[in-house]
XYZ file of C-alpha atoms in Angstrom:
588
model
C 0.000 0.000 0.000
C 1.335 3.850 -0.711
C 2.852 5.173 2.240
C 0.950 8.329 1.982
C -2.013 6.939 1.791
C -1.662 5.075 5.070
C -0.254 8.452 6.849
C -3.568 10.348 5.318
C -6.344 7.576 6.677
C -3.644 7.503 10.318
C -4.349 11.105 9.946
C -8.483 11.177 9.337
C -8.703 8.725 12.533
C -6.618 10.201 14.563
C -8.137 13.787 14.122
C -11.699 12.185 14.876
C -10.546 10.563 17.876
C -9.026 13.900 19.200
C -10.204 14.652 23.315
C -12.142 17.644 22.156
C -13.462 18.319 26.131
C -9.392 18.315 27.069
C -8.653 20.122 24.575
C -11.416 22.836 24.884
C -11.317 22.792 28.858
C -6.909 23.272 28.998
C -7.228 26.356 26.288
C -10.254 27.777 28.161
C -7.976 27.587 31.346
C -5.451 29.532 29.588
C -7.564 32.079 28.597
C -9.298 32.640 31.922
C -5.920 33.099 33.525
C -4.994 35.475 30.601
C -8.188 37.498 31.598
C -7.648 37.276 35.312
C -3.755 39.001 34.793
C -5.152 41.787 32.390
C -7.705 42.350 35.059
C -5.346 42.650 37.827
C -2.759 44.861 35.757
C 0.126 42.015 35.374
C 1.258 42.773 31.913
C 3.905 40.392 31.943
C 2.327 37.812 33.161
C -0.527 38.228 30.335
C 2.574 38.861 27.681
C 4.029 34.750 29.070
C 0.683 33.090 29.072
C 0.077 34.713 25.503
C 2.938 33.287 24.259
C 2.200 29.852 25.916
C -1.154 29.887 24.269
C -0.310 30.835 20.426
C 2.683 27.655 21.002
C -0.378 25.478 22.766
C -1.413 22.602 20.606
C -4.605 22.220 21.252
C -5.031 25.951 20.781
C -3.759 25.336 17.007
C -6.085 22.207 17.412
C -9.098 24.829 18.275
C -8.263 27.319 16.107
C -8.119 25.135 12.451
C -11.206 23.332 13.631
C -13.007 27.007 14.044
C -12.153 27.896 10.614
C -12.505 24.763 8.870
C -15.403 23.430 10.429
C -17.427 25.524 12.452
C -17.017 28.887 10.807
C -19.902 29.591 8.283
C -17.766 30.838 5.799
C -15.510 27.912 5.854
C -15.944 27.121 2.229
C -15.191 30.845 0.546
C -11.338 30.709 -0.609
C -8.916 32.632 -0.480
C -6.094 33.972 -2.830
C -4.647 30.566 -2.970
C -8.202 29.034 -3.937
C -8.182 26.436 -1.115
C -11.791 26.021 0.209
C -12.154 22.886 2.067
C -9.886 20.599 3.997
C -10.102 16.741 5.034
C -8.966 15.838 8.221
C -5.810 14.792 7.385
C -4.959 18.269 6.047
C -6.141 19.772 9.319
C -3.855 17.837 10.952
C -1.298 18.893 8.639
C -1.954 22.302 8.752
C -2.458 22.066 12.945
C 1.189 21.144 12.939
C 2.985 23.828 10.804
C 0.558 26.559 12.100
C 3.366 29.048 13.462
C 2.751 32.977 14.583
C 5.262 34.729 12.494
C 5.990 38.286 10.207
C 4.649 36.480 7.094
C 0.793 36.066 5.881
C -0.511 36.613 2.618
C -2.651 38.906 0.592
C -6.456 38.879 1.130
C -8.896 38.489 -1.696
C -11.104 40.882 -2.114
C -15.143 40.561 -2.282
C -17.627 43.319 -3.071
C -20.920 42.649 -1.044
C -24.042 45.156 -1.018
C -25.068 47.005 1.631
C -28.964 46.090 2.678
C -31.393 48.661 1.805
C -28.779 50.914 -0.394
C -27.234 50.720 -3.681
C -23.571 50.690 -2.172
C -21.253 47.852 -1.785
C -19.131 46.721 0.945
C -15.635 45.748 0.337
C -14.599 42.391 2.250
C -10.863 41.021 2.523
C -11.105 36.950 2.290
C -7.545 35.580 3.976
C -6.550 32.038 2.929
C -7.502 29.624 5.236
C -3.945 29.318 7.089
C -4.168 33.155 7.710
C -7.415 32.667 8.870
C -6.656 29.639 11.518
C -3.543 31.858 12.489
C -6.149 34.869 13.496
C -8.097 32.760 15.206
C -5.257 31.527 17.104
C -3.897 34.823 18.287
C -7.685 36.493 18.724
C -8.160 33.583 21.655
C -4.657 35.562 23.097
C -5.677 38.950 22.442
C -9.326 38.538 22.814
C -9.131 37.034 26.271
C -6.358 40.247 27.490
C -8.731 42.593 26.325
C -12.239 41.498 27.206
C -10.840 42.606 31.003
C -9.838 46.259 29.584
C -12.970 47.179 27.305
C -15.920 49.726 28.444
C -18.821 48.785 29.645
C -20.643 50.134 26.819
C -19.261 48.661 23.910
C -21.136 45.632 22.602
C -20.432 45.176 19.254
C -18.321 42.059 18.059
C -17.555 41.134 21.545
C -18.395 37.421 23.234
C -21.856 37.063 25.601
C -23.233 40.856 23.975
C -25.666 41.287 21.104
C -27.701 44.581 19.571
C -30.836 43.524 22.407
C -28.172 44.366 24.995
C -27.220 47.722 23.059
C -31.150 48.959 22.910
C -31.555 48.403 26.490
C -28.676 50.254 27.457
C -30.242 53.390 25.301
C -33.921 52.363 26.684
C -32.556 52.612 30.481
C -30.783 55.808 29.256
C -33.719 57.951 28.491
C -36.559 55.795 29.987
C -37.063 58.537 32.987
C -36.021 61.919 31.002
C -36.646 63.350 27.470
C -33.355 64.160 26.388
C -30.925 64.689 23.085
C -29.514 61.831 21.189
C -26.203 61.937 18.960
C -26.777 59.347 16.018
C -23.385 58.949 14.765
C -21.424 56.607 12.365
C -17.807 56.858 11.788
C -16.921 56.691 7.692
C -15.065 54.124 6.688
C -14.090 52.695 9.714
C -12.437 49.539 8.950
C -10.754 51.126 5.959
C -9.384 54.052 7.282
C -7.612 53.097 10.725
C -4.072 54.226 11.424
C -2.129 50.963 11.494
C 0.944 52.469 13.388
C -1.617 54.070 16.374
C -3.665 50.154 16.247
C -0.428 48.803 17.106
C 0.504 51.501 19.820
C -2.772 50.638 21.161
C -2.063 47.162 21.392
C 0.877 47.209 22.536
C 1.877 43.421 22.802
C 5.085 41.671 22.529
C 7.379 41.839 19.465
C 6.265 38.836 17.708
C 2.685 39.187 18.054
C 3.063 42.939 16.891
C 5.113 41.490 13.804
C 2.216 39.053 12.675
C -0.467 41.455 12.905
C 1.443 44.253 11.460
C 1.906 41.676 8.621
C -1.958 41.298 8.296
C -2.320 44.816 8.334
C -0.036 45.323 5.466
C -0.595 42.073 3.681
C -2.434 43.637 0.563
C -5.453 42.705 -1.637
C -6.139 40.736 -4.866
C -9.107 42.727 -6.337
C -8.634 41.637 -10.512
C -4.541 43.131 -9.226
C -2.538 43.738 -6.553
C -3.676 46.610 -4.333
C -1.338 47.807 -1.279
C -3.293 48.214 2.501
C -1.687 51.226 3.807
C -4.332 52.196 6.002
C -7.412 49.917 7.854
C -7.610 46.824 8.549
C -9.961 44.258 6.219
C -13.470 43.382 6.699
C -13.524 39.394 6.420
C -10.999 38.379 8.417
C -11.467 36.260 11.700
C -9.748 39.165 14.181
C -10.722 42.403 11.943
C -13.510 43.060 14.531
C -11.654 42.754 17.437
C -9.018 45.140 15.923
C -11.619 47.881 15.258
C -12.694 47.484 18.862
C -9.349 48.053 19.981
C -8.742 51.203 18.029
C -12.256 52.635 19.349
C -11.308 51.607 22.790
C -11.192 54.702 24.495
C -14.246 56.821 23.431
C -16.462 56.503 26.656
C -13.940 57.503 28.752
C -13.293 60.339 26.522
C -16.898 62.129 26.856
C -16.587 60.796 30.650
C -13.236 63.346 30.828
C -15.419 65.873 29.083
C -18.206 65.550 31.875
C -16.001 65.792 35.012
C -15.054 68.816 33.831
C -18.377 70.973 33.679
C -20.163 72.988 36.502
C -21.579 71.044 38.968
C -21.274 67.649 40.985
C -19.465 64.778 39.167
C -21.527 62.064 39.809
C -24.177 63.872 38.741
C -22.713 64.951 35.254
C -21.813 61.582 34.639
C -24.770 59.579 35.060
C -26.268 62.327 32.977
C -23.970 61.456 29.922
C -23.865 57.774 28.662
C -22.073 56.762 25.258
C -23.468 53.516 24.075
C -21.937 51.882 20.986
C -21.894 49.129 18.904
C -19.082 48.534 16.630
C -18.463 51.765 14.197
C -22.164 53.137 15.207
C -22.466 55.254 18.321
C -25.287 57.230 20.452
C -24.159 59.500 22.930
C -27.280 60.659 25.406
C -27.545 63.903 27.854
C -30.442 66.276 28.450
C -28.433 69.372 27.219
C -27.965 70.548 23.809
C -25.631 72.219 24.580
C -23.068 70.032 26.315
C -24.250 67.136 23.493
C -22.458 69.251 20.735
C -19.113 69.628 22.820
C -19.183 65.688 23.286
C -19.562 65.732 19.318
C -16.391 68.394 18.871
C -14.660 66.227 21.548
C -15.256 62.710 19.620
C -14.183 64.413 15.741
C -10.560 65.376 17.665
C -10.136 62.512 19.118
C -11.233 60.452 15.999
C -8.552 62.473 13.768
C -5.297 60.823 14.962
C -7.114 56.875 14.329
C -7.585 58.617 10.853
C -11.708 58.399 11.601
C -13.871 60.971 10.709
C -18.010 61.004 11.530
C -20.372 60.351 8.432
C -22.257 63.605 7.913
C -25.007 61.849 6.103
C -25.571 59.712 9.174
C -24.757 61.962 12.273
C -27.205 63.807 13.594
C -28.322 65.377 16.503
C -32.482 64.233 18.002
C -34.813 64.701 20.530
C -36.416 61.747 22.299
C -39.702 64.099 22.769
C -39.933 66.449 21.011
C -39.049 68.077 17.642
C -35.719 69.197 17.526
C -35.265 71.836 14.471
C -36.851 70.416 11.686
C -35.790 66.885 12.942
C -39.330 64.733 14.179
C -38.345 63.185 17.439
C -36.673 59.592 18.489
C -33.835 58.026 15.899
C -33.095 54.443 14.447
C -30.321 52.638 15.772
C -29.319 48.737 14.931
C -33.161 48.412 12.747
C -35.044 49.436 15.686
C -36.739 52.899 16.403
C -36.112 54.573 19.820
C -39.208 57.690 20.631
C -40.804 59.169 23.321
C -44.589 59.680 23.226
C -46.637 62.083 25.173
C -49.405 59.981 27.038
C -52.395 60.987 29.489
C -51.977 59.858 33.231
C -52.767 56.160 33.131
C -50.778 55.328 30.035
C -47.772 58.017 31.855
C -44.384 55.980 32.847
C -43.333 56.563 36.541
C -40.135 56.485 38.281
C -39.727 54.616 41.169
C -41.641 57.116 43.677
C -44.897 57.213 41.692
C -44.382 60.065 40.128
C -45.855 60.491 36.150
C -43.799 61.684 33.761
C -46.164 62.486 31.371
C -44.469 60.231 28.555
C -44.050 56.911 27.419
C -40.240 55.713 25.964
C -41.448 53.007 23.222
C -38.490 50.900 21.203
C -40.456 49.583 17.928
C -39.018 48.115 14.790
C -37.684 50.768 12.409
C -39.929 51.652 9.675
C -37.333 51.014 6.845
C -36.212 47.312 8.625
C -40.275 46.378 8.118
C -39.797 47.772 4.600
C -36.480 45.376 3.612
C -38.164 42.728 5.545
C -41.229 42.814 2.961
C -38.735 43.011 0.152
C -36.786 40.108 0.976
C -40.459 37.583 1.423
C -41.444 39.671 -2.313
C -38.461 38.357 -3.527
C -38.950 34.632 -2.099
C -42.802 34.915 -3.728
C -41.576 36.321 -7.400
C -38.894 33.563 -7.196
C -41.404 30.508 -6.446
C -44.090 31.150 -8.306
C -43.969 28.118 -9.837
C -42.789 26.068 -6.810
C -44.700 23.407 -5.087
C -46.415 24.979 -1.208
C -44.023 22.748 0.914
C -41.125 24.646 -1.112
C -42.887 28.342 -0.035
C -43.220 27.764 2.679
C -40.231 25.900 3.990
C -38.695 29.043 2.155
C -40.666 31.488 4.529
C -40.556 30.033 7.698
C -37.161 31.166 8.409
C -37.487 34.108 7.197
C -40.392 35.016 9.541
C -38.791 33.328 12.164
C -35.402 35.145 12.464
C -36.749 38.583 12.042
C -39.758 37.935 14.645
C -37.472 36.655 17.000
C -34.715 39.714 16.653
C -37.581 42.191 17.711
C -38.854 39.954 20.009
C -37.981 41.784 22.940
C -39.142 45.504 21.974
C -42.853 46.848 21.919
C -43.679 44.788 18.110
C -47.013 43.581 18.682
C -48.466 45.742 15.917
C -45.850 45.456 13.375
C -46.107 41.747 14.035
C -49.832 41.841 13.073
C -48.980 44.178 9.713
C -46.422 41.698 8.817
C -49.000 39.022 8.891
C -51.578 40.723 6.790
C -49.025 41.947 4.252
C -47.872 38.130 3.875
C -51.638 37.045 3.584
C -52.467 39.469 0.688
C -49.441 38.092 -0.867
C -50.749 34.338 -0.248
C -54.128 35.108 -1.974
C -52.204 36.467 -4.979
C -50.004 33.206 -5.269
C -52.526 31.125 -4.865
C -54.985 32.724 -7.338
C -52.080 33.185 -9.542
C -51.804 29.431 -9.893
C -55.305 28.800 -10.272
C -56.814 31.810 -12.212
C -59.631 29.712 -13.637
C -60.929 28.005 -10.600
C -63.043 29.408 -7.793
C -61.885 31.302 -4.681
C -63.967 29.249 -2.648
C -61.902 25.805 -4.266
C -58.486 28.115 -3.660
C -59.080 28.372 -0.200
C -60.234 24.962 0.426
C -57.088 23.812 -1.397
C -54.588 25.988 0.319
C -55.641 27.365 3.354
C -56.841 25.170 6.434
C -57.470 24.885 10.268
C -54.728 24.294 12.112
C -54.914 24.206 16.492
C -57.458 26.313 17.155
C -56.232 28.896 14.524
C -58.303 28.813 10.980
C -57.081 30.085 7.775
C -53.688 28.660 8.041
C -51.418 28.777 4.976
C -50.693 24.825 5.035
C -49.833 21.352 3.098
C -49.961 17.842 4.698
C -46.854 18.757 6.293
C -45.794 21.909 6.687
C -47.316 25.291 8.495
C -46.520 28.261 7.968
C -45.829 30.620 10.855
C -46.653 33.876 11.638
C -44.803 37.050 13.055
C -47.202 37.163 15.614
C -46.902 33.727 17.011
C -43.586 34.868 18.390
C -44.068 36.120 22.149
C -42.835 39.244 23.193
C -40.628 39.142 26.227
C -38.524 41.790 27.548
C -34.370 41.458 27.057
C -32.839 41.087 30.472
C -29.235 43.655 29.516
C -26.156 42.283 30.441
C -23.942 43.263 33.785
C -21.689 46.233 33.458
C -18.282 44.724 32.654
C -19.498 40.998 32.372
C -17.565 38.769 30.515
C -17.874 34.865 29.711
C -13.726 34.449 30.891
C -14.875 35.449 34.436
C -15.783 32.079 34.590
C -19.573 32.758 36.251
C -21.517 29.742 33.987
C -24.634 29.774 36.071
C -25.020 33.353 34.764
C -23.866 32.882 31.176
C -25.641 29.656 30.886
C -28.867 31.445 31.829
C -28.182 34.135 29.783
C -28.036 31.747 26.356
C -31.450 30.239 27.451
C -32.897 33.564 27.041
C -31.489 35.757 24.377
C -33.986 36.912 22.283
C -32.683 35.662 18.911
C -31.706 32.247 20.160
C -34.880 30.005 18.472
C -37.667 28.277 21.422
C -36.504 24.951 20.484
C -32.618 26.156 21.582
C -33.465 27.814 24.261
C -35.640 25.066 25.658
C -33.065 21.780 24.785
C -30.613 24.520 26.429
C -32.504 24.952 29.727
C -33.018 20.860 29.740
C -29.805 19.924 29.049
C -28.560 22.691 31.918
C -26.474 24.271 29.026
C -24.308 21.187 28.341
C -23.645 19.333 25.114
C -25.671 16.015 25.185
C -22.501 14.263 23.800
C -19.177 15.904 24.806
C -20.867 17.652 27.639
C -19.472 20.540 27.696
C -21.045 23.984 28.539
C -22.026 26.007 25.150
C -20.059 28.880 25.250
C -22.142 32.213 24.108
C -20.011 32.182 20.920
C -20.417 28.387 19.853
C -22.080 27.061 16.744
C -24.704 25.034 17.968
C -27.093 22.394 15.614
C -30.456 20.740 17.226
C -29.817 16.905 16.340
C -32.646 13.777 15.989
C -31.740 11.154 18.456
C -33.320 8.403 16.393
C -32.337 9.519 13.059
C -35.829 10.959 10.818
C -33.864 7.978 8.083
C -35.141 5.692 11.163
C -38.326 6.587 11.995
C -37.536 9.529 14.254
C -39.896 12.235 15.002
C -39.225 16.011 15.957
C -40.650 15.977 19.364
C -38.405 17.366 22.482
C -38.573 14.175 23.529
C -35.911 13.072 20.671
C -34.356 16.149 20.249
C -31.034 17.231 21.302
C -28.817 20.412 21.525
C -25.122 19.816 20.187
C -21.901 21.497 19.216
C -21.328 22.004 15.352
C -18.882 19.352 15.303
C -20.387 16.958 18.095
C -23.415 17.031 15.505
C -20.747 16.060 12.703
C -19.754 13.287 14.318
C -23.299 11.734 15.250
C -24.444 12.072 11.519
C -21.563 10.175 10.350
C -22.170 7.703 12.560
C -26.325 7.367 11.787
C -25.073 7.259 8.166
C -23.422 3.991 8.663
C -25.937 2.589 10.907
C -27.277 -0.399 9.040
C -31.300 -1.351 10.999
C -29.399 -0.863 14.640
C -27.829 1.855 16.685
C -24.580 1.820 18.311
C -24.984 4.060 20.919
C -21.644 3.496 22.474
C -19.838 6.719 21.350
C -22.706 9.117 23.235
C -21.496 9.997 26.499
C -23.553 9.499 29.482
C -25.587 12.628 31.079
C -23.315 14.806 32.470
C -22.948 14.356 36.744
C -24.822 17.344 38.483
C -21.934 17.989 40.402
C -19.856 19.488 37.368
C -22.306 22.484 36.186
C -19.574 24.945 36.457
C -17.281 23.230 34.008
C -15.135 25.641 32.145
C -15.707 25.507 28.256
C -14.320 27.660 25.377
């Protein structure tokens, strides 16, 4: 037999029989003690177990099987035109994966922006690059997650937009008050590469290899330099451009102590909230709102940022402010105040009415795309069978109901559902233009529970927006982080996110936030798949009662398994339930 054939199947096996729970639990260790140091101020002692980590093993282990098999872009190429790799190549690639000065150009992708005619440039690394970033963002990530503000929730682990919208809701929930809407132009594009790396300040080799990234280039039909920015595409681009904007609250904070007054006051007065490259800035004075807004332009300069006039702005919550209407739309959702009579009035905590009511709704022009994107799905299955519409729909309705599932959407909920059933009639009299509406609707539409008029087949039902219960986002703890290691807390957290599905959230709760197989806790960034546990090939159904919640590549594993299974199941690979007495097991 060829020798390199024997050292690829060695290769396959050995990768699938890899102690994924060791391997996850010893880098998560790392981490947290990473975390704990940056916390505490020890910069050398975060600068040795940095190093340890990016020459770990099983952090190259974790870091190729991110990009290669649970990323969602694993299959886009880069430069080199690699998209996929067997598990002998992972291996292969696990062992020469080496932080150094070198990486290689990024290919580059034009996407459009939704709801505008512009595109968005993204920078695709090859997948070596991209294991490599994700192998020194676990280093970096974990250092800075103890050094970022409070108020930053964009592209961070454990905080989502719902945590963002509270923070603004708790803002201006007991006092009318003026809103900066800002965006910053360009940002990934534009960032000063030399100030980034003063900001980071790391050791030399870790500067080296992201320096190199930074400068690496772009394939775009030619070869394109990167002088300035760093690419949209790329596993640790976010966390970069969080690192550059690091720094902005406690600028406007600086601002504050400095006015007339008590300090505590002026600062709980003033809160910047911000979410990546978009920023709010709150306080009840004009006035002192348009310093904060000379204050942020200066201090923007040096990163080479500058605001986007087209999309700064300056609001009321109440009332008009110029010719401006009050409230503003941040993230898809619309933030207003509304003048209300005494029993509709909000209170604060003594009683008293404040003669308003702060109301977060979906934004106007989100409903509008949303519409667009279910026309498109009808003008594109005209033709198709109801099973295919539907299936089509479903999770369409069901993302975008559950992302404003936690804001006042009742309404728009209903309007969705009446928009979508004057599209139904259409389709279905389309297909049948010379038969009755009474035979349409006997064909088409049926009872379903106790609901009538339901758009179903045999099989298949499709949802509505308004099935979707409204319940209110709990917001995150100040500087909360998943490396502090509190798992009761972050475990309840993921069982109640607003755009984690019922099915998730309820397997979650069950399973007390463990994998059924390796049993490990889900972290708040994993990639998680609801598995059959009798395969549907066997006769399984899609009650809870068969359902599971698994990792990404858990669920891999299992399906390769019920694909061999030949009338009987070997259930010998599934680990047992996990013992009650190790909840608090630390997972990445």
């Amino acid at each position: 037999m060829n020798r390199s054939n024997t050292d690829s199947r060695t290769n396959t096996v050995e990768w699938r029989l890899l102690d994924w729970k060791k391997i996850q639990t010893t880098v998560f260790k790392l981490q947290r003690r990473i975390y704990q140091a940056s916390l505490s101020g020890r910069v050398r002692q975060v600068h040795r177990l940095q190093k340890t980590l990016l020459r770990s093993h099983y952090a190259k282990l974790l870091a190729v099987r991110r990009v290669t098999q649970d990323n969602r872009g694993k299959k886009t190429a880069g430069v080199d035109g690699i998209k996929t790799l067997t598990p002998s190549q992972r291996l292969v690639l696990t062992r020469k994966l080496k932080v150094s000065s070198k990486a290689s150009p990024t290919r580059r992708v034009w996407i459009s922006k939704p709801g505008t005619t512009e595109k968005r440039p993204l920078g695709i690394p090859t997948l070596e690059d991209r294991a490599k970033q994700a192998l020194v963002k676990m280093a970096l990530e974990s250092e800075w997650e103890a050094k970022f503000e409070p108020n930053s929730y964009g592209f961070r682990p454990g905080r989502r937009v719902h945590d963002a919208i509270e923070a603004i809701y708790n803002a201006i929930r007991n006092q009318p008050k003026y809103v900066l809407d800002a965006d910053i132009a360009k940002c990934f594009d534009c960032i000063n590469h030399e100030l980034l790396l003063g900001k980071i300040n790391t050791f030399p080799l870790l500067t080296r290899q992201i320096r190199a990234w930074l400068k690496a280039g772009v394939m775009d039909g030619k070869f394109f330099p990167t002088e300035e920015g760093t690419p949209q595409g790329g596993v640790i681009s976010p966390l970069l451009a969080n690192i550059a904007l690091q720094g902005m609250e406690k600028e406007v904070q600086t601002i504050a102590e400095r006015w007339p007054g008590r300090r505590r006051v002026n600062l709980k007065a003033l809160t910047l909230i911000r979410y990546a490259d978009d920023f709010v800035i709150i306080h009840p004075e004009l006035s002192k709102l348009t310093e904060c807004k000379l204050a942020i332009e200066k201090w923007l300069k040096p990163l080479g940022l500058e605001l986007k006039p087209s999309k700064t702005r300056i609001v009321h919550t109440l009332d008009n402010c110029g010719d401006r209407k009050p409230g503003f739309n941040f993230l898809g959702f619309n933030i207003r105040q509304y003048r209300v009579g005494e029993h509709a009035s909000g209170r604060l905590s003594n009683g008293k009415r404040l003669g308003f009511k702060s109301l977060i709704k979906p934004a106007k022009e989100a409903c509008k795309q949303h519409q667009n994107r279910i026309a498109s799905v009808f003008q594109t299955h005209k033709a198709a069978p109801q099973a295919a519409l539907i299936s089509k729909l479903n999770p369409i309705i069901r993302g975008w109901s559950s992302y404003y599932s936690g804001v006042v959407a009742s309404e728009t909920f209903h309007n969705q559902d009446i928009q979508i059933y004057a599209k139904l009639r259409r389709w279905t009299k389309r297909r049948h233009p010379k038969k009755s509406r009474t035979w349409v609707n006997q064909k088409y539409f049926h009872q379903h529970g106790q609901r009538n008029w339901v758009f179903k087949d045999q099989e298949l039902v499709l949802i509505q927006h308004s099935d979707k219960k409204i319940v209110r986002h709990i917001k995150v703890q100040g500087t909360r982080s998943p490396y502090d290691g509190d798992w009761a807390y972050w475990t309840k957290r993921g069982g109640s996110y607003p755009g984690i599905p019922k099915r998730i959230s309820q397997l979650m709760k069950r399973q007390r936030g463990k994998c059924a197989i390796c049993g490990l806790h889900f972290h708040v960034e994993t990639a998680m798949e609801i598995d059959h546990i009798i395969p549907r090939s066997l006769g399984g159904e899609g009650r809870y009662n068969n359902l599971q919640l698994l990792h990404r590549h858990c669920h891999d594993v299992k399906t390769r398994h019920d694909r061999s299974l030949d009338g009987t199941r070997d259930k010998s690979y599934l680990r047992k339930e996990p013992d009650a007495g190790k909840l608090a097991s630390p997972v990445l």
